[in-house]
Amino acid sequence: MELPTETASLAVEFANTLVHDGRGGVDDLLSSAAAAQRWLRGHRLSPDAGYESLLAARSATRALFAAAVAPYPASRADNGRTAMPTATALQLLSGNVGALAPATRYAYDAGRVTVTRSTRLEPGAAAVGVLSLAVLELLASPAADEMRACQAPRCVRYFRKHRRQEWCKPSCANRARVARYAERHQPTADDSANADASGPPR
Ligand SMILES: [Zn+2]
């Protein structure tokens, strides 16, 4: 089978299969084999990927992403958890890519060099390798310097920062703004004393 070409966002979305649950906790888009099959189908990968090896590859991915964003803070979903050591994570993902054994073919298309990669593995056996390759290619590229963990309240996502963008998406930017506003406008003891003296606010 031919491997997907645009894989940077696939790598980020794989890392972001941990999501906030809206209540300060974390939900897992790969919480069961059935959930994992849904996620894989949604990303045009075979749902026949091994569930355990998919989870192991995700742990390895999160460990490498957490290391890649340093000195910026890791996702809060990775704080306080026993992360996989980066050497182990790297070994695991490169092992998956090794099993995939991608063959690279270059061609000319209208004067431009194009590249395609393919594997002899069946799609089901290839899926975890495809994800592992996407993650390692991203982290080995200049884009690795742009990776950040979103620090908006509750968010646990990694994202690729563009220019002055601070948050992974507009809803996070809104939440962060609201939180900052609330922090600045928290009534202090003095404020409430003044409020009492001058009557209720109009
Ligand atoms: Zn976010």
PDB file of C-alpha atoms and ligand atoms in Angstrom:
ATOM      1  CA  MET A   1       0.000   0.000   0.000  1.00  0.00           C
ATOM      2  CA  GLU A   2       1.035   3.585  -0.598  1.00  0.00           C
ATOM      3  CA  LEU A   3       1.645   5.621   2.543  1.00  0.00           C
ATOM      4  CA  PRO A   4      -0.009   9.010   3.152  1.00  0.00           C
ATOM      5  CA  THR A   5       2.173  11.974   2.148  1.00  0.00           C
ATOM      6  CA  GLU A   6       0.946  14.793   4.398  1.00  0.00           C
ATOM      7  CA  THR A   7       1.564  13.310   7.807  1.00  0.00           C
ATOM      8  CA  ALA A   8       2.509  16.183  10.157  1.00  0.00           C
ATOM      9  CA  SER A   9      -1.099  16.805  11.177  1.00  0.00           C
ATOM     10  CA  LEU A  10      -1.703  13.057  11.490  1.00  0.00           C
ATOM     11  CA  ALA A  11       1.140  12.899  14.029  1.00  0.00           C
ATOM     12  CA  VAL A  12      -0.314  15.793  16.048  1.00  0.00           C
ATOM     13  CA  GLU A  13      -3.818  14.330  15.950  1.00  0.00           C
ATOM     14  CA  PHE A  14      -2.485  10.987  17.139  1.00  0.00           C
ATOM     15  CA  ALA A  15      -0.827  12.683  20.128  1.00  0.00           C
ATOM     16  CA  ASN A  16      -4.089  14.571  20.725  1.00  0.00           C
ATOM     17  CA  THR A  17      -6.190  11.445  21.217  1.00  0.00           C
ATOM     18  CA  LEU A  18      -6.105  12.543  24.858  1.00  0.00           C
ATOM     19  CA  VAL A  19      -8.598  15.404  25.179  1.00  0.00           C
ATOM     20  CA  HIS A  20      -9.968  17.435  28.074  1.00  0.00           C
ATOM     21  CA  ASP A  21     -13.376  16.359  29.295  1.00  0.00           C
ATOM     22  CA  GLY A  22     -14.570  19.909  30.071  1.00  0.00           C
ATOM     23  CA  ARG A  23     -14.424  19.277  33.830  1.00  0.00           C
ATOM     24  CA  GLY A  24     -10.683  19.501  34.406  1.00  0.00           C
ATOM     25  CA  GLY A  25     -10.059  15.850  33.606  1.00  0.00           C
ATOM     26  CA  VAL A  26      -8.922  13.926  30.561  1.00  0.00           C
ATOM     27  CA  ASP A  27     -10.895  11.822  28.082  1.00  0.00           C
ATOM     28  CA  ASP A  28      -9.281   9.222  25.871  1.00  0.00           C
ATOM     29  CA  LEU A  29     -10.377   8.876  22.226  1.00  0.00           C
ATOM     30  CA  LEU A  30      -8.680   5.448  22.278  1.00  0.00           C
ATOM     31  CA  SER A  31     -10.361   4.314  25.503  1.00  0.00           C
ATOM     32  CA  SER A  32     -11.442   0.973  24.032  1.00  0.00           C
ATOM     33  CA  ALA A  33     -10.664  -1.146  20.988  1.00  0.00           C
ATOM     34  CA  ALA A  34     -13.970  -0.019  19.424  1.00  0.00           C
ATOM     35  CA  ALA A  35     -13.157   3.654  20.059  1.00  0.00           C
ATOM     36  CA  ALA A  36      -9.700   3.130  18.551  1.00  0.00           C
ATOM     37  CA  GLN A  37     -11.256   1.567  15.442  1.00  0.00           C
ATOM     38  CA  ARG A  38     -13.489   4.612  15.040  1.00  0.00           C
ATOM     39  CA  TRP A  39     -10.515   6.957  15.357  1.00  0.00           C
ATOM     40  CA  LEU A  40      -8.444   4.949  12.863  1.00  0.00           C
ATOM     41  CA  ARG A  41     -11.274   4.881  10.302  1.00  0.00           C
ATOM     42  CA  GLY A  42     -11.726   8.621  10.725  1.00  0.00           C
ATOM     43  CA  HIS A  43      -8.056   9.048   9.790  1.00  0.00           C
ATOM     44  CA  ARG A  44      -8.160   6.714   6.796  1.00  0.00           C
ATOM     45  CA  LEU A  45      -6.180   4.020   8.543  1.00  0.00           C
ATOM     46  CA  SER A  46      -7.111   0.370   8.854  1.00  0.00           C
ATOM     47  CA  PRO A  47      -9.195  -0.365  11.972  1.00  0.00           C
ATOM     48  CA  ASP A  48      -7.406  -3.733  12.175  1.00  0.00           C
ATOM     49  CA  ALA A  49      -4.352  -2.198  13.871  1.00  0.00           C
ATOM     50  CA  GLY A  50      -3.328  -3.990  17.069  1.00  0.00           C
ATOM     51  CA  TYR A  51      -4.913  -2.138  19.980  1.00  0.00           C
ATOM     52  CA  GLU A  52      -2.080  -2.699  22.472  1.00  0.00           C
ATOM     53  CA  SER A  53       0.616  -1.613  20.035  1.00  0.00           C
ATOM     54  CA  LEU A  54      -1.457   1.450  19.123  1.00  0.00           C
ATOM     55  CA  LEU A  55      -1.633   2.469  22.802  1.00  0.00           C
ATOM     56  CA  ALA A  56       2.090   1.831  23.267  1.00  0.00           C
ATOM     57  CA  ALA A  57       2.859   3.994  20.223  1.00  0.00           C
ATOM     58  CA  ARG A  58       0.635   6.762  21.634  1.00  0.00           C
ATOM     59  CA  SER A  59       2.482   6.659  24.997  1.00  0.00           C
ATOM     60  CA  ALA A  60       5.792   6.863  23.117  1.00  0.00           C
ATOM     61  CA  THR A  61       4.449   9.753  21.040  1.00  0.00           C
ATOM     62  CA  ARG A  62       3.287  11.729  24.090  1.00  0.00           C
ATOM     63  CA  ALA A  63       6.656  11.153  25.788  1.00  0.00           C
ATOM     64  CA  LEU A  64       8.552  12.467  22.750  1.00  0.00           C
ATOM     65  CA  PHE A  65       6.191  15.424  22.289  1.00  0.00           C
ATOM     66  CA  ALA A  66       6.560  16.337  25.985  1.00  0.00           C
ATOM     67  CA  ALA A  67      10.344  16.314  25.506  1.00  0.00           C
ATOM     68  CA  ALA A  68      10.173  18.185  22.182  1.00  0.00           C
ATOM     69  CA  VAL A  69       8.328  21.233  23.579  1.00  0.00           C
ATOM     70  CA  ALA A  70      10.918  21.799  26.335  1.00  0.00           C
ATOM     71  CA  PRO A  71      11.814  24.304  27.730  1.00  0.00           C
ATOM     72  CA  TYR A  72       8.122  25.169  27.263  1.00  0.00           C
ATOM     73  CA  PRO A  73       5.791  23.189  29.548  1.00  0.00           C
ATOM     74  CA  ALA A  74       4.448  19.779  28.505  1.00  0.00           C
ATOM     75  CA  SER A  75       0.717  19.128  28.228  1.00  0.00           C
ATOM     76  CA  ARG A  76      -0.861  18.941  31.664  1.00  0.00           C
ATOM     77  CA  ALA A  77      -2.034  15.422  30.760  1.00  0.00           C
ATOM     78  CA  ASP A  78       1.647  14.439  30.755  1.00  0.00           C
ATOM     79  CA  ASN A  79       2.519  16.212  33.990  1.00  0.00           C
ATOM     80  CA  GLY A  80       2.626  14.022  37.027  1.00  0.00           C
ATOM     81  CA  ARG A  81       2.294  10.851  34.982  1.00  0.00           C
ATOM     82  CA  THR A  82       5.098   8.372  34.696  1.00  0.00           C
ATOM     83  CA  ALA A  83       6.094   9.112  31.149  1.00  0.00           C
ATOM     84  CA  MET A  84       7.915   6.550  29.048  1.00  0.00           C
ATOM     85  CA  PRO A  85      11.661   7.380  28.984  1.00  0.00           C
ATOM     86  CA  THR A  86      12.491   9.120  25.700  1.00  0.00           C
ATOM     87  CA  ALA A  87      15.083   6.471  24.722  1.00  0.00           C
ATOM     88  CA  THR A  88      12.461   3.728  25.126  1.00  0.00           C
ATOM     89  CA  ALA A  89       9.891   5.807  23.231  1.00  0.00           C
ATOM     90  CA  LEU A  90      12.262   6.415  20.347  1.00  0.00           C
ATOM     91  CA  GLN A  91      13.215   2.751  20.192  1.00  0.00           C
ATOM     92  CA  LEU A  92       9.567   1.685  20.161  1.00  0.00           C
ATOM     93  CA  LEU A  93       8.572   4.038  17.345  1.00  0.00           C
ATOM     94  CA  SER A  94      11.643   3.313  15.233  1.00  0.00           C
ATOM     95  CA  GLY A  95      10.945  -0.396  15.684  1.00  0.00           C
ATOM     96  CA  ASN A  96       7.454   0.171  14.269  1.00  0.00           C
ATOM     97  CA  VAL A  97       8.902   2.075  11.304  1.00  0.00           C
ATOM     98  CA  GLY A  98      11.447  -0.706  10.806  1.00  0.00           C
ATOM     99  CA  ALA A  99       8.635  -3.261  10.578  1.00  0.00           C
ATOM    100  CA  LEU A 100       6.853  -0.995   8.103  1.00  0.00           C
ATOM    101  CA  ALA A 101      10.037  -0.952   5.975  1.00  0.00           C
ATOM    102  CA  PRO A 102       8.855   1.962   3.851  1.00  0.00           C
ATOM    103  CA  ALA A 103      10.229   1.996   0.321  1.00  0.00           C
ATOM    104  CA  THR A 104      10.855   5.495  -1.031  1.00  0.00           C
ATOM    105  CA  ARG A 105      10.361   6.317  -4.700  1.00  0.00           C
ATOM    106  CA  TYR A 106      11.212   9.617  -6.349  1.00  0.00           C
ATOM    107  CA  ALA A 107       9.737  10.763  -9.629  1.00  0.00           C
ATOM    108  CA  TYR A 108       9.401  13.874 -11.757  1.00  0.00           C
ATOM    109  CA  ASP A 109       6.083  15.605 -12.078  1.00  0.00           C
ATOM    110  CA  ALA A 110       6.038  18.748 -14.231  1.00  0.00           C
ATOM    111  CA  GLY A 111       9.674  19.428 -13.413  1.00  0.00           C
ATOM    112  CA  ARG A 112       9.239  18.890  -9.691  1.00  0.00           C
ATOM    113  CA  VAL A 113      10.659  15.965  -7.748  1.00  0.00           C
ATOM    114  CA  THR A 114       7.892  14.068  -5.992  1.00  0.00           C
ATOM    115  CA  VAL A 115       8.275  11.439  -3.332  1.00  0.00           C
ATOM    116  CA  THR A 116       6.024   8.505  -2.526  1.00  0.00           C
ATOM    117  CA  ARG A 117       6.458   5.870   0.128  1.00  0.00           C
ATOM    118  CA  SER A 118       4.954   2.431   0.175  1.00  0.00           C
ATOM    119  CA  THR A 119       5.002  -0.698   2.288  1.00  0.00           C
ATOM    120  CA  ARG A 120       4.467  -4.374   1.629  1.00  0.00           C
ATOM    121  CA  LEU A 121       2.542  -4.759   4.872  1.00  0.00           C
ATOM    122  CA  GLU A 122      -1.212  -5.201   4.856  1.00  0.00           C
ATOM    123  CA  PRO A 123      -3.049  -2.001   5.892  1.00  0.00           C
ATOM    124  CA  GLY A 124      -3.980  -3.480   9.292  1.00  0.00           C
ATOM    125  CA  ALA A 125      -0.380  -4.356  10.092  1.00  0.00           C
ATOM    126  CA  ALA A 126       0.855  -1.048   8.665  1.00  0.00           C
ATOM    127  CA  ALA A 127      -1.366   1.391  10.595  1.00  0.00           C
ATOM    128  CA  VAL A 128       0.760   1.724  13.741  1.00  0.00           C
ATOM    129  CA  GLY A 129       3.900   1.979  11.596  1.00  0.00           C
ATOM    130  CA  VAL A 130       2.314   4.756   9.527  1.00  0.00           C
ATOM    131  CA  LEU A 131       1.544   6.703  12.715  1.00  0.00           C
ATOM    132  CA  SER A 132       5.017   6.061  14.144  1.00  0.00           C
ATOM    133  CA  LEU A 133       6.645   7.247  10.905  1.00  0.00           C
ATOM    134  CA  ALA A 134       4.485  10.390  10.920  1.00  0.00           C
ATOM    135  CA  VAL A 135       5.543  11.203  14.487  1.00  0.00           C
ATOM    136  CA  LEU A 136       9.261  10.632  13.906  1.00  0.00           C
ATOM    137  CA  GLU A 137       9.267  12.589  10.614  1.00  0.00           C
ATOM    138  CA  LEU A 138       7.599  15.531  12.339  1.00  0.00           C
ATOM    139  CA  LEU A 139       9.963  15.479  15.305  1.00  0.00           C
ATOM    140  CA  ALA A 140      13.006  15.158  13.034  1.00  0.00           C
ATOM    141  CA  SER A 141      11.882  18.152  10.932  1.00  0.00           C
ATOM    142  CA  PRO A 142      12.313  21.900  11.609  1.00  0.00           C
ATOM    143  CA  ALA A 143       8.608  21.935  12.597  1.00  0.00           C
ATOM    144  CA  ALA A 144       9.611  20.248  15.881  1.00  0.00           C
ATOM    145  CA  ASP A 145      10.778  23.683  17.132  1.00  0.00           C
ATOM    146  CA  GLU A 146       7.244  25.015  16.656  1.00  0.00           C
ATOM    147  CA  MET A 147       5.565  22.356  18.781  1.00  0.00           C
ATOM    148  CA  ARG A 148       3.901  23.570  21.985  1.00  0.00           C
ATOM    149  CA  ALA A 149       1.453  22.263  24.556  1.00  0.00           C
ATOM    150  CA  CYS A 150      -1.616  24.487  24.749  1.00  0.00           C
ATOM    151  CA  GLN A 151      -1.741  26.202  28.155  1.00  0.00           C
ATOM    152  CA  ALA A 152      -5.367  27.338  27.984  1.00  0.00           C
ATOM    153  CA  PRO A 153      -7.423  26.275  31.021  1.00  0.00           C
ATOM    154  CA  ARG A 154      -8.172  22.525  30.911  1.00  0.00           C
ATOM    155  CA  CYS A 155      -6.629  21.985  27.441  1.00  0.00           C
ATOM    156  CA  VAL A 156      -4.232  19.036  27.088  1.00  0.00           C
ATOM    157  CA  ARG A 157      -3.486  19.323  23.357  1.00  0.00           C
ATOM    158  CA  TYR A 158      -0.210  19.699  21.512  1.00  0.00           C
ATOM    159  CA  PHE A 159      -0.185  21.990  18.497  1.00  0.00           C
ATOM    160  CA  ARG A 160       2.105  23.508  15.926  1.00  0.00           C
ATOM    161  CA  LYS A 161       2.531  27.170  16.715  1.00  0.00           C
ATOM    162  CA  HIS A 162       2.260  29.657  13.866  1.00  0.00           C
ATOM    163  CA  ARG A 163       3.736  33.109  14.386  1.00  0.00           C
ATOM    164  CA  ARG A 164       2.183  34.764  17.433  1.00  0.00           C
ATOM    165  CA  GLN A 165      -0.490  32.149  17.955  1.00  0.00           C
ATOM    166  CA  GLU A 166      -0.552  31.172  21.625  1.00  0.00           C
ATOM    167  CA  TRP A 167      -3.361  28.617  21.787  1.00  0.00           C
ATOM    168  CA  CYS A 168      -4.242  25.460  19.870  1.00  0.00           C
ATOM    169  CA  LYS A 169      -7.600  26.793  18.607  1.00  0.00           C
ATOM    170  CA  PRO A 170      -9.936  29.799  18.888  1.00  0.00           C
ATOM    171  CA  SER A 171     -12.079  28.223  21.622  1.00  0.00           C
ATOM    172  CA  CYS A 172      -8.929  27.857  23.767  1.00  0.00           C
ATOM    173  CA  ALA A 173      -7.987  31.489  23.085  1.00  0.00           C
ATOM    174  CA  ASN A 174     -11.467  32.523  24.285  1.00  0.00           C
ATOM    175  CA  ARG A 175     -11.256  30.396  27.417  1.00  0.00           C
ATOM    176  CA  ALA A 176      -7.815  31.783  28.224  1.00  0.00           C
ATOM    177  CA  ARG A 177      -9.067  35.362  27.755  1.00  0.00           C
ATOM    178  CA  VAL A 178     -12.052  34.765  30.021  1.00  0.00           C
ATOM    179  CA  ALA A 179      -9.822  33.195  32.690  1.00  0.00           C
ATOM    180  CA  ARG A 180      -7.374  36.113  32.525  1.00  0.00           C
ATOM    181  CA  TYR A 181     -10.218  38.624  32.770  1.00  0.00           C
ATOM    182  CA  ALA A 182     -11.696  36.807  35.785  1.00  0.00           C
ATOM    183  CA  GLU A 183      -8.285  36.771  37.456  1.00  0.00           C
ATOM    184  CA  ARG A 184      -7.796  40.521  36.940  1.00  0.00           C
ATOM    185  CA  HIS A 185     -11.291  41.378  38.138  1.00  0.00           C
ATOM    186  CA  GLN A 186     -11.391  39.190  41.186  1.00  0.00           C
ATOM    187  CA  PRO A 187     -12.675  41.392  44.022  1.00  0.00           C
ATOM    188  CA  THR A 188     -10.078  41.908  46.746  1.00  0.00           C
ATOM    189  CA  ALA A 189     -10.934  42.515  50.429  1.00  0.00           C
ATOM    190  CA  ASP A 190     -10.437  46.280  49.845  1.00  0.00           C
ATOM    191  CA  ASP A 191     -12.781  46.322  46.857  1.00  0.00           C
ATOM    192  CA  SER A 192     -15.616  44.718  48.793  1.00  0.00           C
ATOM    193  CA  ALA A 193     -15.125  47.146  51.694  1.00  0.00           C
ATOM    194  CA  ASN A 194     -15.419  50.067  49.246  1.00  0.00           C
ATOM    195  CA  ALA A 195     -18.419  48.492  47.606  1.00  0.00           C
ATOM    196  CA  ASP A 196     -20.134  48.263  50.986  1.00  0.00           C
ATOM    197  CA  ALA A 197     -19.438  51.939  51.711  1.00  0.00           C
ATOM    198  CA  SER A 198     -20.693  53.185  48.370  1.00  0.00           C
ATOM    199  CA  GLY A 199     -23.737  50.973  48.106  1.00  0.00           C
ATOM    200  CA  PRO A 200     -24.453  48.235  45.579  1.00  0.00           C
ATOM    201  CA  PRO A 201     -22.798  48.581  42.162  1.00  0.00           C
ATOM    202  CA  ARG A 202     -25.067  50.086  39.539  1.00  0.00           C
TER     203      ARG A 202
HETATM  204 ZN    ZN B   1      -5.957  24.309  23.528  1.00  0.00          ZN
END
